[in-house]
Amino acid sequence: MSTTFQNIIGGKRQDAHSGKTFQNINPATGELLGTFPLSDETDVEAAVSAARTAFEHWRLVPAPKRGEILFRVGELLSRYKEDLARIMTREMGKVLKETRGDVQEGIDMAYYMAGEGRRLFGYTVPVELPNKSGMALRDPVGVVACITPWNFPVAIPTWKMFPALIAGNTIVLKPASDTPQSAFRLVEILHEAGIPEGVVNIVFGSGQTVGEALIHHPDVSIISFTGSTESGRHVAVEAAKSLKRVSLEMGGKNAIIVMDDADLELAVEGILWSAYGTTGQRCTACSRLIIHQDVYEKLLTLLIPRIEKLRLGNGLDEASDVGPVINKRQLESIHEYVKIGQSEGASLVIGGKPATEGELSKGFFYQPTLFKDVKPDMRIAKEEIFGPVLSAIKVASFEEAIAVNNDTKYGLSSAIYTQNVNRVQQAVRDITTGILYVNSGTTGAEIQFPFGGTRGTGNGHREAGIAGLDVFTEWKVVYTDYSGKLQKAQIDNQ
Ligand SMILES: NC(=O)c1ccc[n+]([C@@H]2O[C@H](COP(=O)([O-])OP(=O)(O)OC[C@H]3O[C@@H](n4cnc5c(N)ncnc54)[C@H](O)[C@@H]3O)[C@@H](O)[C@H]2O)c1
């Protein structure tokens, strides 16, 4: 059943100023799910204005009280978890167990940040003069624009909004146009939990119009962006013109290294989950498999039948392992990369085509694909494909494995399978990445740790954990001199 949705601005539901709309489609079936407002600068202006007004009272609400509201958000997300997971599976395709996990990330973040309401630690340290004190505390920054992708439609907005909210900021959320319904429901739940009107606003529309207007709006203090490196670079360049603070979480070309001493059965489990989970459409998905030459053929022999057994299907069907890709454009882009891989001389072992049998023909399904004999400088080994395509690369040594892993313009997640404790320690030292997994796949971040990557994956910020608060707060240092006289630092104590 298709429904018409509206923006939520200042607590009120509103159509786009233009009156235009766009459609929300189920990628597994092609079915129309809903119609959303195609907003423009006027809608952004209204949303930023509502957020700016709300900031003046939200920043004064004691943080423990803000935490109580976030705690209720966590409770409501738990209550509505199944509904939200089904909305998400319908609009972006990943299988139910994964969309339940996506909501769970939001629940975890709500409880974690609710607790921060009674911490938000600053610090005090001694000062150099007598009868004087000093402390550093965190101030909110103002209006935060959250620009989010479609692959984690609930988790990613919560990773941005909850730390921003606990710190006293207000929000304009612009979700991806492929997954507007999950974001809409999330904002409804925030309001049901008691988030005051105007504190969280949602505006639907394109990156080129709504996103741009947010980047350039003088009352937006921070852009918190997750998406492709190409879009993120553009956001950074545009925001730099007004010295706007930008936090970027972008693409990945993540690798699993399998050494000659690895537990190969265990490695196969991690490879399957990391490469084909979410149909390969995770920023942390494994798309490069770096295998020591002594176990190369043996590992592939174990892996191939397991890939063959993966069941493609509608994510709402509990029997499905792998859902569709997000849209036709992405399906075509993946297939283009497969053709590039073949033309570069890689050997296609399995998959390599859109899946069109029976019901699959209605949606955007792609066969789980494996290439072997891939060289590190081939495009399929260098560029983010964002689909179920894995490239197996053979290496002769541990050192070569590390070098191949690090030779990428991205740096989000890496993994190594080995039983050798010395190699583990060397990998911890030498792999340049934001996240490293030992004897596990490249996915599975937990919200209490910093999340983000090096090189083209990010711009030095991290989301989640305590580090996530740094994006949304400004340090303020307060010196109090109770000596009753002018004391000059660096002068009077010489
Ligand atoms: N590092 C991470 O934490 C992380 C997590 C998930 C996804 N990703 C990355 O996201 C990408 C997939 O998501 P996507 O296809 O939605 O990315 P995308 O860059 O196309 O879009 C992301 C968001 O940016 C908006 N946008 C696009 N152009 C814009 C512009 N000019 N100005 C402002 N906003 C603009 C889009 O409308 C969308 O809301 C992949 O590259 C993936 O690796 C990264």
Coordinates of C-alpha atoms and ligand atoms in Angstrom, one line a residue:
M1 CA 0.0 0.0 0.0
S2 CA 1.4 3.4 -1.0
T3 CA 1.1 6.4 1.4
T4 CA 1.8 10.1 1.0
F5 CA 4.4 11.5 3.5
Q6 CA 5.4 15.0 4.4
N7 CA 8.4 16.8 5.9
I8 CA 8.3 17.4 9.6
I9 CA 9.3 21.0 10.4
G10 CA 8.9 22.6 13.8
G11 CA 6.8 19.6 14.8
K12 CA 4.3 20.2 11.9
R13 CA 3.8 18.0 8.9
Q14 CA 4.2 20.0 5.6
D15 CA 4.3 19.3 1.9
A16 CA 7.2 20.6 -0.1
H17 CA 6.9 24.3 -0.9
S18 CA 7.2 23.3 -4.6
G19 CA 4.3 20.8 -4.3
K20 CA 6.5 18.3 -6.1
T21 CA 7.0 14.7 -4.9
F22 CA 9.2 11.7 -5.5
Q23 CA 8.5 8.0 -5.2
N24 CA 9.8 5.4 -2.7
I25 CA 10.2 2.0 -4.4
N26 CA 10.7 -1.5 -3.1
P27 CA 13.9 -2.8 -4.8
A28 CA 12.8 -6.4 -4.4
T29 CA 9.5 -6.1 -6.1
G30 CA 9.4 -2.7 -7.9
E31 CA 6.2 -1.9 -5.8
L32 CA 5.5 1.7 -5.0
L33 CA 5.7 2.2 -1.2
G34 CA 5.1 5.9 -0.8
T35 CA 5.3 9.4 -2.1
F36 CA 7.6 12.0 -0.5
P37 CA 8.0 15.7 -0.8
L38 CA 10.7 16.9 -3.2
S39 CA 11.8 19.8 -1.1
D40 CA 13.8 22.9 -2.1
E41 CA 15.6 25.9 -0.4
T42 CA 12.4 27.3 1.0
D43 CA 11.7 24.1 3.0
V44 CA 15.3 24.0 4.2
E45 CA 15.0 27.7 5.3
A46 CA 11.9 26.8 7.4
A47 CA 13.6 23.7 8.9
V48 CA 16.8 25.5 9.8
S49 CA 14.8 28.4 11.3
A50 CA 12.7 26.0 13.4
A51 CA 15.9 24.2 14.6
R52 CA 17.6 27.5 15.3
T53 CA 14.6 28.7 17.4
A54 CA 14.4 25.3 19.3
F55 CA 18.2 25.5 20.0
E56 CA 17.7 28.4 22.4
H57 CA 15.6 26.3 24.8
W58 CA 17.0 22.8 24.1
R59 CA 20.5 23.8 25.0
L60 CA 19.2 24.9 28.4
V61 CA 17.4 21.6 29.2
P62 CA 19.7 19.9 31.7
A63 CA 21.6 17.1 29.9
P64 CA 20.3 14.4 32.3
K65 CA 16.7 15.4 31.2
R66 CA 17.8 15.2 27.6
G67 CA 19.1 11.8 28.5
E68 CA 15.8 10.7 29.9
I69 CA 14.1 11.5 26.6
L70 CA 16.8 9.5 24.7
F71 CA 16.2 6.7 27.1
R72 CA 12.5 6.7 26.1
V73 CA 13.6 6.8 22.5
G74 CA 15.6 3.6 23.2
E75 CA 12.5 2.0 24.8
L76 CA 10.2 3.0 21.9
L77 CA 12.8 1.8 19.3
S78 CA 12.8 -1.6 21.1
R79 CA 9.0 -1.7 21.1
Y80 CA 8.8 -0.8 17.4
K81 CA 11.9 -2.8 16.3
E82 CA 10.1 -5.3 14.2
D83 CA 7.9 -2.7 12.4
L84 CA 10.8 -0.5 11.7
A85 CA 12.9 -3.5 10.5
R86 CA 10.1 -4.4 8.0
I87 CA 9.8 -0.9 6.7
M88 CA 13.5 -0.8 6.2
T89 CA 13.6 -4.2 4.4
R90 CA 10.8 -3.1 2.2
E91 CA 12.4 0.1 1.1
M92 CA 16.1 -0.9 0.8
G93 CA 16.1 -4.7 0.5
K94 CA 18.5 -6.1 3.1
V95 CA 17.2 -9.2 4.9
L96 CA 15.2 -8.9 8.1
K97 CA 17.9 -10.2 10.4
E98 CA 20.1 -7.4 9.2
T99 CA 17.4 -4.7 9.4
R100 CA 16.7 -5.8 13.0
G101 CA 20.4 -5.3 13.7
D102 CA 20.2 -1.9 12.1
V103 CA 17.5 -0.9 14.5
Q104 CA 19.4 -2.5 17.4
E105 CA 22.3 -0.2 16.6
G106 CA 19.9 2.7 17.1
I107 CA 18.7 1.3 20.4
D108 CA 22.2 0.8 21.6
M109 CA 23.2 4.3 20.7
A110 CA 20.0 5.7 22.4
Y111 CA 20.9 4.0 25.7
Y112 CA 24.6 4.9 25.4
M113 CA 23.9 8.6 24.8
A114 CA 21.2 8.7 27.4
G115 CA 23.9 7.7 29.9
E116 CA 26.1 10.5 28.6
G117 CA 23.5 12.9 29.9
R118 CA 24.9 12.3 33.3
R119 CA 28.6 12.4 32.1
L120 CA 29.4 14.6 29.1
F121 CA 32.8 14.7 30.8
G122 CA 34.9 17.8 30.6
Y123 CA 38.0 18.1 32.8
T124 CA 39.7 20.2 35.4
V125 CA 43.5 20.4 35.7
P126 CA 45.7 22.5 38.0
V127 CA 46.4 26.1 37.0
E128 CA 49.8 27.7 37.5
L129 CA 48.7 30.6 39.7
P130 CA 47.4 30.5 43.3
N131 CA 43.7 31.2 44.0
K132 CA 42.7 30.4 40.4
S133 CA 40.9 27.4 38.9
G134 CA 40.4 26.2 35.4
M135 CA 38.0 23.8 33.7
A136 CA 37.2 22.6 30.2
L137 CA 33.6 21.9 29.3
R138 CA 31.6 20.9 26.3
D139 CA 29.3 23.4 24.7
P140 CA 26.7 22.5 22.0
V141 CA 27.5 23.9 18.6
G142 CA 24.0 24.8 17.3
V143 CA 22.1 23.5 14.3
V144 CA 23.4 20.2 12.9
A145 CA 22.6 19.1 9.4
C146 CA 22.7 15.3 9.2
I147 CA 23.0 14.0 5.6
T148 CA 22.7 10.3 5.4
P149 CA 23.0 7.4 2.9
W150 CA 20.5 4.5 2.3
N151 CA 22.4 1.5 3.4
F152 CA 21.9 1.9 7.2
P153 CA 18.7 4.0 7.1
V154 CA 18.1 3.9 10.9
A155 CA 21.5 3.3 12.5
I156 CA 23.4 6.1 10.7
P157 CA 20.9 8.9 11.5
T158 CA 20.9 7.7 15.1
W159 CA 24.7 7.7 15.2
K160 CA 24.6 11.4 14.3
M161 CA 21.4 12.6 16.0
F162 CA 21.8 11.0 19.4
P163 CA 25.2 12.4 20.3
A164 CA 24.2 15.8 18.8
L165 CA 21.0 15.8 20.9
I166 CA 22.6 14.8 24.2
A167 CA 25.1 17.6 23.8
G168 CA 22.2 20.2 23.3
N169 CA 22.2 20.7 19.5
T170 CA 19.2 20.7 17.3
I171 CA 18.8 18.9 14.0
V172 CA 17.8 19.0 10.4
L173 CA 17.9 15.5 8.9
K174 CA 18.1 14.9 5.2
P175 CA 17.9 11.2 4.5
A176 CA 18.8 9.4 1.3
S177 CA 15.9 9.5 -1.2
D178 CA 16.0 5.7 -1.5
T179 CA 15.1 5.2 2.2
P180 CA 12.9 8.1 3.3
Q181 CA 10.3 6.0 5.1
S182 CA 12.6 4.5 7.8
A183 CA 13.9 8.0 8.6
F184 CA 10.4 9.4 8.7
R185 CA 9.3 6.7 11.2
L186 CA 12.4 7.3 13.3
V187 CA 11.6 11.0 13.6
E188 CA 8.0 10.2 14.5
I189 CA 9.3 7.9 17.3
L190 CA 11.6 10.7 18.5
H191 CA 8.6 13.0 18.8
E192 CA 6.6 10.3 20.6
A193 CA 9.4 9.9 23.1
G194 CA 9.1 13.6 24.0
I195 CA 11.7 15.4 21.8
P196 CA 10.2 18.9 21.7
E197 CA 9.0 20.5 18.4
G198 CA 11.7 22.0 16.2
V199 CA 14.5 20.0 17.9
V200 CA 14.5 17.4 15.2
N201 CA 13.3 18.3 11.7
I202 CA 13.3 16.2 8.6
V203 CA 13.4 17.5 5.0
F204 CA 13.2 15.1 2.1
G205 CA 14.7 15.8 -1.3
S206 CA 17.8 15.5 -3.4
G207 CA 21.4 16.1 -2.3
Q208 CA 21.8 18.6 -5.1
T209 CA 19.0 20.8 -3.8
V210 CA 18.3 20.1 -0.1
G211 CA 21.9 19.0 0.7
E212 CA 23.4 22.0 -1.0
A213 CA 21.0 24.4 0.8
L214 CA 22.0 22.9 4.1
I215 CA 25.7 23.2 3.3
H216 CA 25.4 26.9 2.4
H217 CA 22.9 28.0 5.1
P218 CA 24.7 30.4 7.5
D219 CA 22.7 29.1 10.6
V220 CA 23.8 25.5 10.1
S221 CA 26.9 25.0 12.3
I222 CA 27.9 21.5 11.4
I223 CA 27.4 19.2 8.4
S224 CA 27.6 15.5 9.5
F225 CA 27.7 13.6 6.3
T226 CA 27.9 9.9 5.5
G227 CA 28.0 8.8 1.9
S228 CA 30.3 8.3 -1.1
T229 CA 33.7 9.8 -1.1
E230 CA 32.8 11.7 -4.3
S231 CA 29.8 13.4 -2.6
G232 CA 31.7 13.9 0.7
R233 CA 34.6 15.7 -1.1
H234 CA 32.1 18.0 -2.7
V235 CA 30.5 18.7 0.7
A236 CA 33.9 19.4 2.3
V237 CA 34.9 21.8 -0.5
E238 CA 31.7 23.8 -0.4
A239 CA 31.5 23.9 3.4
A240 CA 35.1 25.1 3.6
K241 CA 34.1 28.3 1.8
S242 CA 32.3 29.4 5.0
L243 CA 34.7 27.6 7.3
K244 CA 31.8 25.3 8.3
R245 CA 32.6 22.3 10.5
V246 CA 32.2 19.0 8.5
S247 CA 32.4 15.5 9.7
L248 CA 32.7 13.0 6.9
E249 CA 32.2 9.2 6.8
M250 CA 32.8 7.9 3.3
G251 CA 33.6 4.9 1.2
G252 CA 35.7 1.8 1.7
K253 CA 37.6 -0.9 -0.1
N254 CA 38.0 -3.2 2.8
A255 CA 40.2 -6.3 2.8
I256 CA 40.4 -9.7 4.6
I257 CA 43.9 -11.2 4.8
V258 CA 44.0 -14.9 5.1
M259 CA 47.4 -16.2 6.2
D260 CA 48.8 -19.7 5.6
D261 CA 48.3 -20.7 9.2
A262 CA 44.6 -19.4 9.4
D263 CA 41.6 -21.5 10.4
L264 CA 40.2 -21.7 6.9
E265 CA 36.7 -22.8 7.9
L266 CA 36.4 -19.9 10.3
A267 CA 37.7 -17.5 7.6
V268 CA 35.1 -18.7 5.1
E269 CA 32.3 -17.8 7.6
G270 CA 33.7 -14.3 8.0
I271 CA 34.3 -13.8 4.3
L272 CA 30.7 -14.8 3.4
W273 CA 29.2 -12.5 6.0
S274 CA 31.4 -9.5 5.2
A275 CA 31.4 -9.8 1.4
Y276 CA 27.7 -10.8 0.7
G277 CA 25.9 -9.5 3.8
T278 CA 23.8 -6.4 3.0
T279 CA 24.4 -7.6 -0.6
G280 CA 27.9 -6.1 -0.3
Q281 CA 26.5 -2.6 0.3
R282 CA 28.1 -1.8 3.6
C283 CA 30.8 0.8 4.0
T284 CA 32.7 -2.0 5.8
A285 CA 31.9 -4.7 3.3
C286 CA 34.9 -6.9 2.3
S287 CA 35.6 -6.6 -1.4
R288 CA 39.2 -7.7 -1.4
L289 CA 40.3 -11.1 -0.3
I290 CA 44.1 -11.2 0.2
I291 CA 45.2 -14.8 0.4
H292 CA 48.6 -16.4 1.1
Q293 CA 49.6 -18.4 -1.9
D294 CA 50.0 -21.6 0.2
V295 CA 46.2 -21.7 1.0
Y296 CA 44.9 -19.8 -2.0
E297 CA 43.3 -22.7 -3.9
K298 CA 42.3 -24.5 -0.7
L299 CA 40.4 -21.5 0.6
L300 CA 38.6 -20.8 -2.7
T301 CA 37.7 -24.5 -2.9
L302 CA 36.0 -24.2 0.5
L303 CA 34.4 -20.8 -0.3
I304 CA 32.9 -21.4 -3.7
P305 CA 30.3 -24.0 -2.7
R306 CA 29.2 -21.8 0.2
I307 CA 28.7 -18.8 -2.2
E308 CA 26.7 -21.1 -4.5
K309 CA 24.4 -21.9 -1.6
L310 CA 23.5 -18.3 -0.7
R311 CA 19.8 -17.8 -1.3
L312 CA 18.8 -14.6 -3.1
G313 CA 15.3 -13.4 -2.4
N314 CA 13.0 -10.8 -0.9
G315 CA 14.5 -9.8 2.5
L316 CA 11.1 -10.2 4.1
D317 CA 11.4 -13.9 3.5
E318 CA 13.3 -15.4 6.5
A319 CA 14.8 -18.0 4.1
S320 CA 16.7 -15.3 2.1
D321 CA 20.4 -14.8 2.7
V322 CA 20.9 -12.0 0.2
G323 CA 18.5 -9.3 -0.8
P324 CA 18.4 -7.0 -3.9
V325 CA 20.7 -4.1 -4.5
I326 CA 19.3 -0.7 -3.9
N327 CA 18.2 0.4 -7.4
K328 CA 18.6 -0.1 -11.1
R329 CA 21.4 2.4 -11.4
Q330 CA 23.4 0.5 -8.8
L331 CA 22.6 -2.9 -10.5
E332 CA 24.0 -1.5 -13.8
S333 CA 27.0 0.0 -12.1
I334 CA 27.9 -3.4 -10.5
H335 CA 27.5 -5.2 -13.8
E336 CA 29.7 -2.6 -15.4
Y337 CA 32.4 -3.4 -12.9
V338 CA 32.1 -7.1 -13.5
K339 CA 32.7 -6.4 -17.2
I340 CA 35.7 -4.2 -16.4
G341 CA 37.1 -7.1 -14.2
Q342 CA 36.8 -9.5 -17.1
S343 CA 38.4 -7.1 -19.5
E344 CA 41.2 -6.5 -17.1
G345 CA 42.0 -10.2 -17.1
A346 CA 40.6 -11.4 -13.8
S347 CA 38.9 -14.8 -13.8
L348 CA 35.2 -14.8 -13.1
V349 CA 34.7 -17.9 -10.8
I350 CA 31.0 -17.5 -9.9
G351 CA 28.1 -15.1 -10.5
G352 CA 28.7 -12.1 -12.7
K353 CA 25.1 -11.4 -13.9
P354 CA 21.8 -9.9 -12.7
A355 CA 19.7 -12.6 -11.1
T356 CA 16.4 -12.9 -13.0
E357 CA 14.8 -16.2 -12.2
G358 CA 11.2 -16.2 -11.2
E359 CA 10.2 -13.5 -8.8
L360 CA 13.8 -12.1 -8.8
S361 CA 13.1 -10.6 -12.2
K362 CA 10.8 -8.0 -10.6
G363 CA 13.6 -6.5 -8.5
F364 CA 17.2 -5.5 -8.7
F365 CA 19.0 -8.7 -7.8
Y366 CA 22.7 -9.5 -8.6
Q367 CA 24.3 -12.9 -8.3
P368 CA 26.9 -13.2 -5.6
T369 CA 30.1 -12.9 -7.6
L370 CA 33.7 -14.0 -7.1
F371 CA 36.8 -13.1 -9.1
K372 CA 40.1 -14.9 -8.8
D373 CA 43.6 -14.0 -10.2
V374 CA 42.9 -10.4 -9.4
K375 CA 45.9 -8.1 -9.4
P376 CA 46.0 -5.3 -6.8
D377 CA 46.2 -2.6 -9.5
M378 CA 43.0 -3.7 -11.3
R379 CA 40.1 -1.3 -11.0
I380 CA 37.9 -4.0 -9.4
A381 CA 40.6 -4.2 -6.6
K382 CA 40.9 -0.4 -6.2
E383 CA 37.4 1.1 -6.6
E384 CA 34.4 0.8 -4.4
I385 CA 31.9 -1.4 -6.3
F386 CA 29.2 -1.4 -3.5
G387 CA 27.7 -4.7 -4.5
P388 CA 28.2 -8.5 -4.0
V389 CA 31.5 -8.7 -5.8
L390 CA 34.6 -10.1 -4.2
S391 CA 38.1 -10.1 -5.7
A392 CA 40.6 -12.7 -4.6
I393 CA 44.3 -11.6 -4.7
K394 CA 47.2 -14.0 -4.2
V395 CA 50.2 -12.9 -2.1
A396 CA 53.5 -14.6 -1.3
S397 CA 54.2 -13.3 2.2
F398 CA 52.8 -11.5 5.3
E399 CA 54.6 -8.3 4.3
E400 CA 53.1 -8.4 0.9
A401 CA 49.6 -8.9 2.3
I402 CA 50.0 -5.9 4.6
A403 CA 51.3 -3.8 1.7
V404 CA 48.4 -4.8 -0.6
N405 CA 45.9 -4.1 2.2
N406 CA 47.3 -0.6 2.8
D407 CA 47.6 0.3 -0.9
T408 CA 44.1 1.8 -1.2
K409 CA 42.7 5.3 -1.2
Y410 CA 40.3 4.2 1.5
G411 CA 41.0 3.0 5.1
L412 CA 37.8 2.0 6.9
S413 CA 38.1 -1.7 7.9
S414 CA 40.5 -4.6 7.6
A415 CA 40.7 -8.1 8.9
I416 CA 43.3 -10.7 9.3
Y417 CA 43.0 -14.5 9.9
T418 CA 46.1 -16.0 11.5
Q419 CA 46.9 -18.1 14.5
N420 CA 50.3 -16.5 14.9
V421 CA 50.4 -14.0 17.8
N422 CA 53.5 -12.2 16.5
R423 CA 51.7 -11.6 13.1
V424 CA 48.7 -10.3 15.0
Q425 CA 50.8 -7.7 16.8
Q426 CA 52.6 -6.7 13.6
A427 CA 49.3 -6.3 11.8
V428 CA 48.0 -4.2 14.6
R429 CA 51.1 -2.0 14.2
D430 CA 51.3 -1.9 10.4
I431 CA 47.8 -2.0 9.0
T432 CA 46.6 1.6 8.3
T433 CA 42.9 1.4 9.0
G434 CA 40.2 2.8 11.3
I435 CA 39.0 -0.6 12.4
L436 CA 40.9 -3.9 12.5
Y437 CA 39.4 -7.3 13.1
V438 CA 41.5 -10.3 14.1
N439 CA 40.0 -13.7 13.2
S440 CA 36.7 -12.1 12.3
G441 CA 35.3 -10.4 9.1
T442 CA 35.4 -6.7 8.3
T443 CA 32.0 -5.8 9.6
G444 CA 30.4 -5.7 13.1
A445 CA 31.3 -2.3 14.7
E446 CA 29.9 -1.7 18.2
I447 CA 28.6 1.7 19.2
Q448 CA 30.8 2.3 22.2
F449 CA 34.0 2.5 20.0
P450 CA 35.1 5.2 17.6
F451 CA 33.9 4.5 14.1
G452 CA 35.5 5.9 11.0
G453 CA 38.5 5.5 8.7
T454 CA 41.7 6.8 7.4
R455 CA 42.7 8.3 4.0
G456 CA 39.7 8.8 1.6
T457 CA 37.2 7.2 4.1
G458 CA 37.0 10.2 6.4
N459 CA 38.4 13.6 7.4
G460 CA 39.8 12.6 10.8
H461 CA 36.6 12.7 12.8
R462 CA 35.1 9.6 14.3
E463 CA 31.4 8.7 15.1
A464 CA 30.1 6.8 18.1
G465 CA 31.7 6.3 21.5
I466 CA 33.0 9.2 23.4
A467 CA 34.9 10.3 20.2
G468 CA 31.5 10.9 18.6
L469 CA 30.8 13.7 21.0
D470 CA 33.8 15.7 19.8
V471 CA 32.1 16.3 16.5
F472 CA 29.0 17.9 18.1
T473 CA 30.6 19.9 20.9
E474 CA 32.9 22.9 21.2
W475 CA 35.4 23.0 24.0
K476 CA 35.1 26.0 26.2
V477 CA 37.7 26.7 28.9
V478 CA 36.8 28.7 31.9
Y479 CA 39.4 30.3 34.2
T480 CA 38.1 31.7 37.5
D481 CA 40.5 34.0 39.5
Y482 CA 39.4 34.3 43.1
S483 CA 42.6 36.0 44.3
G484 CA 41.0 39.5 44.2
K485 CA 44.0 40.9 42.2
L486 CA 45.2 40.8 38.6
Q487 CA 47.4 37.7 38.2
K488 CA 49.2 37.4 34.9
A489 CA 49.8 33.9 33.6
Q490 CA 53.4 33.2 32.4
I491 CA 54.5 36.5 33.9
D492 CA 53.7 36.6 37.7
N493 CA 55.1 33.1 38.4
Q494 CA 58.5 33.5 36.8
Ligands
LIG1 N1 32.1 5.4 6.3 C1 30.8 5.2 6.7 O1 30.5 5.3 7.9 C2 29.8 4.9 5.7 C3 28.6 4.2 6.1 C4 27.6 3.9 5.2 C5 27.8 4.2 3.8 N2 29.0 4.8 3.5 C6 29.2 5.1 2.0 O2 28.0 5.7 1.4 C7 28.0 5.4 0.1 C8 26.7 4.8 -0.3 O3 25.7 5.7 0.0 P1 24.9 6.7 -1.0 O4 24.9 6.1 -2.4 O5 23.6 7.1 -0.4 O6 26.0 7.9 -1.0 P2 25.8 9.4 -1.7 O7 27.0 10.1 -1.5 O8 25.2 9.3 -3.1 O9 24.6 10.1 -0.8 C9 24.7 10.2 0.6 C10 23.8 11.4 1.0 O10 24.4 12.6 0.5 C11 23.5 13.3 -0.2 N3 24.1 14.1 -1.3 C12 24.5 13.7 -2.5 N4 25.1 14.7 -3.2 C13 25.1 15.8 -2.3 C14 25.5 17.2 -2.4 N5 26.0 17.6 -3.6 N6 25.3 18.0 -1.4 C15 24.8 17.5 -0.2 N7 24.3 16.2 -0.1 C16 24.5 15.4 -1.1 C17 22.5 12.3 -0.8 O11 21.3 12.8 -1.1 C18 22.4 11.3 0.4 O12 21.5 11.8 1.4 C19 29.1 4.4 -0.1 O13 30.2 5.0 -0.7 C20 29.4 3.9 1.3 O14 30.7 3.4 1.5 C21 29.9 5.2 4.4

